[in-house]
XYZ file of C-alpha atoms in Angstrom:
475
model
C -4.661 83.776 37.889
C -0.672 83.260 38.093
C 0.872 85.639 36.793
C 5.150 85.309 37.292
C 6.631 86.465 34.881
C 10.453 86.729 34.107
C 11.161 89.719 32.298
C 14.557 90.315 30.530
C 16.159 93.646 29.333
C 14.073 95.047 26.072
C 16.958 96.516 24.420
C 19.863 94.822 22.919
C 18.608 93.116 20.394
C 17.617 95.982 18.257
C 20.816 97.605 19.348
C 22.766 95.091 17.875
C 20.859 94.921 14.523
C 17.793 93.113 12.723
C 18.669 90.299 10.520
C 16.602 91.552 7.625
C 16.073 95.207 8.316
C 14.485 96.633 5.629
C 13.826 101.005 4.830
C 10.966 102.969 4.683
C 10.836 102.476 0.856
C 10.331 98.799 1.837
C 6.827 99.513 3.564
C 5.457 102.595 2.168
C 2.847 104.273 3.902
C -0.615 103.307 2.136
C 0.912 99.447 1.738
C -1.189 96.693 3.112
C 1.448 95.640 5.781
C 2.468 99.516 7.355
C -0.903 100.317 7.449
C -1.621 96.615 9.466
C 1.180 97.601 11.861
C -0.018 101.486 12.602
C -3.172 100.275 13.321
C -1.827 97.608 15.393
C 0.102 100.192 17.064
C -2.849 102.499 17.457
C -4.907 99.994 18.574
C -2.319 99.211 21.507
C -2.149 102.799 22.541
C 0.477 104.383 20.047
C -1.312 107.045 18.878
C 1.517 108.990 17.530
C 4.310 106.881 15.823
C 6.617 107.811 13.412
C 7.467 105.981 9.749
C 10.962 104.957 11.524
C 9.121 102.884 14.305
C 6.684 101.470 12.269
C 8.916 100.439 9.789
C 11.404 98.725 13.161
C 8.111 97.164 14.833
C 7.692 95.255 11.635
C 11.246 94.028 11.734
C 11.759 93.224 15.009
C 8.002 91.556 15.126
C 9.361 89.109 12.126
C 12.911 88.334 14.609
C 10.226 87.705 17.493
C 8.340 84.946 15.273
C 11.880 82.991 14.911
C 12.503 83.075 18.370
C 9.264 81.980 19.150
C 9.306 78.781 16.315
C 12.655 78.047 18.676
C 10.654 77.973 21.941
C 8.284 76.479 21.126
C 10.242 73.410 20.157
C 11.980 74.008 23.554
C 8.772 73.881 25.348
C 6.912 71.173 23.130
C 3.350 70.481 24.432
C 3.925 72.550 28.014
C 3.457 75.680 25.651
C -0.435 77.205 25.192
C 0.302 80.380 23.525
C 2.904 83.129 22.444
C 1.215 86.585 22.033
C 3.382 90.141 21.318
C 3.033 92.894 23.821
C 2.757 95.948 21.230
C 2.075 98.541 23.701
C 5.767 100.135 22.720
C 6.075 101.049 19.296
C 9.189 99.648 17.552
C 9.973 97.786 20.739
C 7.819 94.510 20.914
C 7.720 91.891 23.423
C 7.121 88.662 23.161
C 5.190 86.838 25.612
C 4.845 82.659 25.740
C 2.491 81.008 28.196
C 4.111 78.038 29.690
C 2.533 75.067 31.658
C 4.668 73.842 34.765
C 7.312 76.510 34.169
C 10.622 75.587 36.405
C 13.652 76.777 36.983
C 15.379 75.049 34.335
C 13.679 76.444 31.987
C 13.729 80.430 32.857
C 17.708 79.681 33.123
C 18.101 78.078 29.847
C 16.308 81.140 28.257
C 18.158 83.646 30.346
C 21.335 82.269 28.937
C 20.952 82.977 25.563
C 21.013 87.155 24.897
C 19.103 86.558 21.753
C 15.826 85.826 24.329
C 16.190 89.153 25.752
C 12.577 90.314 24.516
C 10.664 87.184 25.879
C 8.526 87.450 28.941
C 8.042 84.189 30.480
C 4.308 83.573 31.740
C 2.844 80.661 34.054
C -0.027 79.166 32.543
C -2.632 77.074 34.122
C -3.500 74.636 30.519
C -1.967 73.454 28.174
C -2.804 74.353 24.299
C -3.802 70.781 23.715
C -5.822 70.973 27.483
C -7.553 74.048 26.949
C -8.658 73.141 23.106
C -10.301 70.529 24.444
C -11.816 72.383 27.337
C -12.599 74.971 24.492
C -14.406 71.714 22.552
C -16.849 70.954 25.209
C -18.132 74.335 25.809
C -19.126 74.819 21.697
C -20.106 71.245 21.676
C -22.497 71.509 24.590
C -23.907 74.683 23.746
C -24.077 73.593 20.049
C -26.653 71.133 20.942
C -28.913 73.116 22.447
C -30.813 74.634 19.240
C -32.208 78.155 20.693
C -28.338 78.897 22.041
C -26.826 77.624 18.880
C -28.342 81.246 17.335
C -26.581 83.300 19.763
C -23.066 82.060 19.860
C -20.545 83.186 18.538
C -16.749 82.324 19.001
C -14.802 81.169 22.404
C -11.302 80.589 23.170
C -9.176 80.564 26.790
C -7.582 83.543 27.906
C -4.585 83.389 30.379
C -4.331 86.635 31.090
C -7.292 86.163 33.335
C -7.561 82.454 33.896
C -10.896 82.813 32.008
C -12.618 80.844 28.969
C -14.318 83.837 27.151
C -17.686 82.805 24.940
C -18.727 85.276 22.828
C -22.945 85.828 22.133
C -25.120 87.752 20.553
C -27.573 88.631 23.897
C -27.555 89.899 27.070
C -29.375 87.289 28.929
C -26.719 84.197 30.384
C -28.732 82.246 32.650
C -29.022 78.954 30.247
C -25.423 79.493 29.244
C -24.779 79.104 32.851
C -27.186 76.345 33.429
C -25.623 74.176 30.511
C -22.070 75.159 31.262
C -21.987 74.216 34.455
C -20.980 70.283 34.524
C -17.786 71.785 32.517
C -16.868 74.462 35.067
C -17.088 72.183 38.326
C -15.168 69.327 36.195
C -12.350 71.249 35.192
C -12.762 73.916 37.894
C -12.780 76.882 35.317
C -13.989 80.518 35.373
C -16.452 81.114 31.903
C -16.570 84.772 30.962
C -19.814 85.903 28.346
C -19.143 88.739 25.842
C -21.184 90.294 23.510
C -20.453 89.799 19.619
C -23.047 91.134 17.744
C -21.205 90.512 14.294
C -23.010 88.196 11.997
C -21.984 84.536 12.063
C -19.046 83.538 9.841
C -20.090 82.532 6.971
C -18.372 79.698 4.358
C -19.414 80.320 0.576
C -21.459 77.729 -1.273
C -19.804 75.521 -3.367
C -21.940 75.720 -5.971
C -20.447 74.624 -9.925
C -23.459 76.646 -11.361
C -24.770 74.657 -14.639
C -23.485 70.969 -14.937
C -19.685 70.221 -14.692
C -18.368 70.222 -18.284
C -16.729 67.288 -20.462
C -13.164 66.864 -19.857
C -12.584 66.983 -24.074
C -14.027 70.320 -23.860
C -11.251 71.857 -22.212
C -8.686 69.864 -24.610
C -7.947 73.186 -26.361
C -6.305 74.277 -23.564
C -4.668 71.333 -21.695
C -1.527 72.709 -22.675
C 0.770 72.190 -19.144
C 3.459 71.777 -20.151
C 4.586 75.760 -19.589
C 1.974 76.209 -16.637
C 3.363 77.065 -13.335
C 1.246 76.270 -10.150
C 1.370 78.664 -7.254
C -0.202 79.220 -4.134
C -3.430 81.994 -4.603
C -4.464 80.836 -8.072
C -8.072 80.646 -8.634
C -9.572 77.368 -9.036
C -13.159 75.668 -9.591
C -14.205 71.868 -9.747
C -16.928 73.439 -11.892
C -17.077 76.345 -15.250
C -16.238 79.213 -12.966
C -13.669 80.827 -10.259
C -14.886 80.192 -6.579
C -11.868 79.084 -4.709
C -8.254 80.337 -4.090
C -4.787 78.025 -3.644
C -3.474 77.768 -0.854
C -0.056 76.500 -1.140
C 1.914 73.706 -3.049
C 2.659 70.057 -1.423
C 4.748 67.041 -2.162
C 2.677 63.874 -0.945
C 4.329 61.103 0.358
C 5.001 59.689 -3.140
C 6.611 62.452 -4.462
C 3.669 63.490 -6.288
C 3.178 67.271 -6.160
C -0.072 69.080 -5.854
C -1.738 71.753 -3.163
C -4.194 72.380 -0.188
C -7.448 74.612 -0.486
C -10.348 74.596 2.178
C -12.874 71.319 1.949
C -15.527 73.375 1.079
C -13.959 73.901 -2.147
C -13.471 70.850 -3.274
C -15.052 67.251 -2.567
C -12.877 64.311 -2.823
C -13.046 62.957 -6.245
C -13.469 66.527 -7.385
C -11.318 67.359 -10.681
C -9.467 70.251 -9.954
C -9.422 73.450 -12.315
C -6.992 76.619 -12.856
C -7.990 79.660 -14.742
C -5.193 80.119 -15.968
C -3.250 83.989 -17.230
C -3.085 82.683 -20.773
C -6.842 81.289 -21.423
C -10.198 82.594 -20.515
C -11.102 78.817 -19.651
C -10.034 76.620 -17.121
C -7.748 73.796 -17.744
C -7.697 70.387 -15.484
C -5.101 70.511 -12.840
C -5.777 67.653 -10.598
C -7.738 65.632 -8.645
C -9.133 65.892 -5.209
C -7.315 63.048 -3.085
C -9.060 63.841 0.060
C -11.246 66.860 1.481
C -12.656 67.036 4.566
C -15.299 70.418 4.205
C -15.677 71.240 8.234
C -19.405 69.835 8.579
C -19.381 67.795 12.149
C -15.584 67.222 12.542
C -14.777 70.601 12.787
C -12.318 70.493 10.123
C -11.840 72.254 6.547
C -8.607 71.534 4.405
C -8.413 69.669 0.989
C -5.682 68.427 -0.910
C -5.290 67.587 -4.537
C -3.446 65.599 -6.683
C -1.380 67.135 -9.008
C -2.351 66.164 -13.001
C 1.619 65.575 -14.862
C 2.334 68.450 -16.868
C 2.600 71.583 -14.549
C 4.994 72.802 -12.450
C 4.358 73.738 -8.934
C 6.213 76.029 -7.277
C 7.166 76.565 -3.617
C 5.373 80.397 -4.222
C 2.007 82.805 -3.792
C 0.829 84.798 -6.251
C 0.640 88.134 -5.007
C -1.913 90.704 -6.176
C -2.708 94.450 -6.208
C -6.381 95.613 -4.387
C -8.963 94.289 -7.101
C -11.485 96.664 -5.424
C -14.298 94.550 -6.583
C -15.311 90.877 -6.662
C -16.444 89.129 -9.466
C -13.971 90.993 -11.827
C -12.663 87.755 -12.999
C -11.344 89.173 -16.756
C -9.675 91.935 -15.255
C -8.407 91.487 -11.948
C -4.723 92.043 -11.303
C -3.004 89.001 -11.848
C -0.735 87.947 -10.000
C 2.121 90.495 -10.257
C 4.706 89.372 -8.346
C 4.977 85.660 -6.461
C 6.502 85.366 -3.026
C 8.652 82.760 -2.502
C 7.625 80.652 1.031
C 10.612 79.396 2.705
C 8.999 78.042 5.978
C 6.391 77.021 8.539
C 5.545 79.567 11.345
C 3.237 78.861 14.575
C 0.803 81.852 15.224
C 1.523 84.636 17.530
C -1.526 86.531 18.879
C -1.543 90.523 18.179
C 1.408 90.016 15.569
C 1.393 91.082 11.826
C -0.332 88.565 8.979
C -1.039 88.806 5.158
C -3.466 86.680 3.071
C -3.872 86.437 -0.696
C -6.637 85.830 -2.626
C -7.867 86.336 -6.285
C -11.163 88.370 -5.604
C -9.784 90.731 -3.000
C -6.168 90.489 -3.444
C -3.384 90.660 -0.845
C -5.101 91.983 2.412
C -3.085 92.045 6.137
C -4.297 92.486 9.430
C -3.392 91.008 12.895
C -3.466 87.631 14.808
C -6.529 88.041 17.300
C -6.586 84.773 18.426
C -4.077 81.473 17.657
C -6.739 78.891 19.259
C -10.202 79.354 19.046
C -13.598 77.745 17.780
C -16.592 79.948 15.723
C -19.708 79.233 14.725
C -19.988 78.992 10.996
C -22.869 78.700 8.291
C -22.884 77.867 4.442
C -25.114 80.167 2.465
C -27.658 77.483 2.161
C -27.850 77.939 6.099
C -26.042 74.886 7.428
C -24.651 75.498 10.570
C -21.541 74.132 12.243
C -18.654 74.316 14.367
C -14.678 74.642 13.384
C -12.554 74.418 16.167
C -8.852 75.116 16.413
C -8.464 78.009 13.698
C -6.618 80.794 14.187
C -9.024 84.406 13.973
C -7.747 87.095 11.716
C -9.001 90.840 11.603
C -7.910 90.823 7.727
C -10.318 91.240 5.042
C -11.774 88.458 3.002
C -14.505 88.075 0.372
C -16.054 85.071 -1.377
C -13.423 83.286 -3.190
C -10.626 83.817 -0.923
C -11.025 80.246 0.738
C -8.407 78.263 0.527
C -5.905 81.003 -0.043
C -2.740 81.751 1.802
C -1.782 82.807 4.884
C 1.458 84.149 5.863
C 4.101 85.923 7.616
C 5.253 88.662 4.847
C 8.636 89.239 6.455
C 9.413 86.195 7.713
C 7.977 83.958 4.331
C 6.642 81.751 6.691
C 3.320 79.943 6.060
C 1.008 80.099 8.621
C -2.751 79.000 7.618
C -5.452 78.621 4.593
C -8.531 80.874 4.733
C -11.621 79.358 5.532
C -14.036 81.969 5.567
C -15.025 86.078 6.804
C -16.677 88.444 6.975
C -15.791 92.219 5.246
C -17.079 95.214 7.022
C -17.275 96.424 2.892
C -20.059 93.648 2.067
C -18.644 91.992 -1.263
C -15.155 93.746 -1.433
C -11.992 94.644 0.009
C -12.057 98.057 -0.034
C -8.303 100.249 -0.075
C -8.799 101.171 3.870
C -10.612 98.336 5.347
C -8.470 95.850 3.467
C -5.334 96.585 5.127
C -5.726 96.310 8.872
C -9.020 94.849 9.294
C -10.718 97.672 10.997
C -14.557 96.922 12.328
C -16.036 94.451 10.958
C -13.514 92.273 9.227
C -12.648 88.893 10.316
C -10.981 85.804 8.335
C -10.119 82.707 10.156
C -7.895 80.063 9.024
C -6.889 76.448 9.484
C -2.947 76.586 11.136
C -1.286 74.819 8.122
C 0.326 72.353 10.681
C -2.857 71.136 11.283
C -3.504 70.381 7.780
C 0.068 69.085 6.585
C -0.249 66.650 9.451
C -3.907 65.750 9.311
C -3.036 65.050 5.330
C -0.009 63.736 5.887
C 1.654 66.110 3.126
C 4.824 68.435 2.973
C 4.788 71.578 2.144
C 7.153 72.940 -0.938
C 9.890 75.181 0.387
C 12.287 77.821 -1.453
C 15.758 77.845 -0.864
C 18.363 80.233 -1.751
C 19.317 84.074 -1.325
C 16.833 86.486 -0.093
C 15.937 88.922 -2.706
C 15.439 92.532 -1.627
C 11.618 92.550 -3.182
C 10.951 89.203 -1.075
C 10.069 91.163 1.792
C 8.379 94.281 0.065
C 4.930 95.479 0.807
C 5.326 98.528 -1.797
C 3.588 98.549 -4.977
C 6.437 98.985 -6.930
C 7.504 95.340 -5.729
C 4.231 94.089 -7.374
C 5.591 92.976 -10.421
C-alpha cells in the first residue's frame, strides 16, 4: 500500500473563523444533525465531547465539503475518493486519494492557505478504475446462484489497498475460485468481511386497486397555487408509495422532478398528495425510468404538468413516529433551499427527508460501492456506484432527497434501506443510524448526467434557519 502523505497545518482554518458558523441553539442536543455528529465522533474514538466541539465539527465539515468540490475539479478523473478523519473532535481533516499524485499537485495545494486541512494520499486506482473492478467482482459472484444468496456489498479500500466483499458466511473457498482470474488480471487483493445484515430491500411498486380514472381527480385538479418541492409524497396509484427527490429543469425548459426508478414506470402518471386534499392530483408524466433490474441504475424523471410551481427546495418533516399515517403525518413544516450539488465525502454527515420517516441524519459510510438489493417480491439484483449511509429509511422514503444539511447541497436520491426498528425510524435510531440502519443513494450527479437534466437551484441571501436543525426551525 502506498501511504505517502502531505500533511498540512491543522489549525489556521479554524483560527481564521468559519464562513457559516452557527451556535448551539442552531443544532441543539436531540436534533438530527447534532446527534448524528455526536455518534460520528464517538465512533471515531471521541468518547467525551462538548456541545461546542460538536457544533464546531459540523461547521468545519461543511467548509471541507466545499473545499473538496474545488479540489475534485482540479484533480479531475484522477480522484478516487475523499474521506473525513474525525478522530479529533472539532478538528476534522479531509483526506483526498489521488492517482498519479505529482510534485506540481503538492505545490499547488500547498500554495493556498485554505487547503491547510487537506491530506493528499496516493492511490493505485482512479474512481473509474475502481468502479470497473468492483463491477466485475459483483457480476462474477452474482452469476453463481448459491453465492448470490450470501453476498451483500463491496467496495475498494484505499487505506489497505484491498477490494472488500461483504458476505454472510465464513466459507470463502468458492469465492476465491471464482474471483481468482480477476485478481490475477488486475493484480489486486480481495478481502472478505462477515456481514450478518439482511439484503437491502427495494419496496414493491404496488398500486393496490386498478388505477383511478383521470376524471375522478377533476375536483382536485387545482394546480394554480400548488407548489412542488422535494420530499413530498407521490404515487402512480391511489395511495402514497414514494417521495419526490429534487425538482429539475429539462433541456427544453420544462420543469419536473427526480425520484427512484422503481417508484414510477416510463409513461406512468405521477400523482401528488397535496396538503389541502385527501386525494391525489396528477402533476406529471414519467418521461423515463430505470428501475435497477439488470442495469444497476434506479432513477426516474417526471415531466411537469402545467399549473404547478416547481421550487428548488425540499420539505422537511419532524419525526413521524411510524409509517402509514398518511393523514396525520407532520406536513413539511419548513422547506430547505437547495443551493448546490455536492460530492460525497466518506465519514461526513448527511441527512435525508421522506414523508413517512421525517428528516433523519447519519454519516456516509462509503462513497462508491455496489450492493445486492431485492424487491419485496423476491427478485434480486445488484446496484452499482451508489452511496452507502447509516441513516434510517423505511418504505415510502424511496426517491426522497439526501443532502448536506449545512451547505444546502444535493447529495443523492434514496433507493433502498433497512431500519433497525422495523418499519419505523424511532427517535434515537433516527439520527445517527445506529446498529442495523442503512440507506443507499444514487449519487445526484449520476442521475442528472444519465437523464440529461439540470437540478433547480436557489439563489439569494442565506437565512438563519436555513442551516437550522432545531425543532424551532421546523415551521
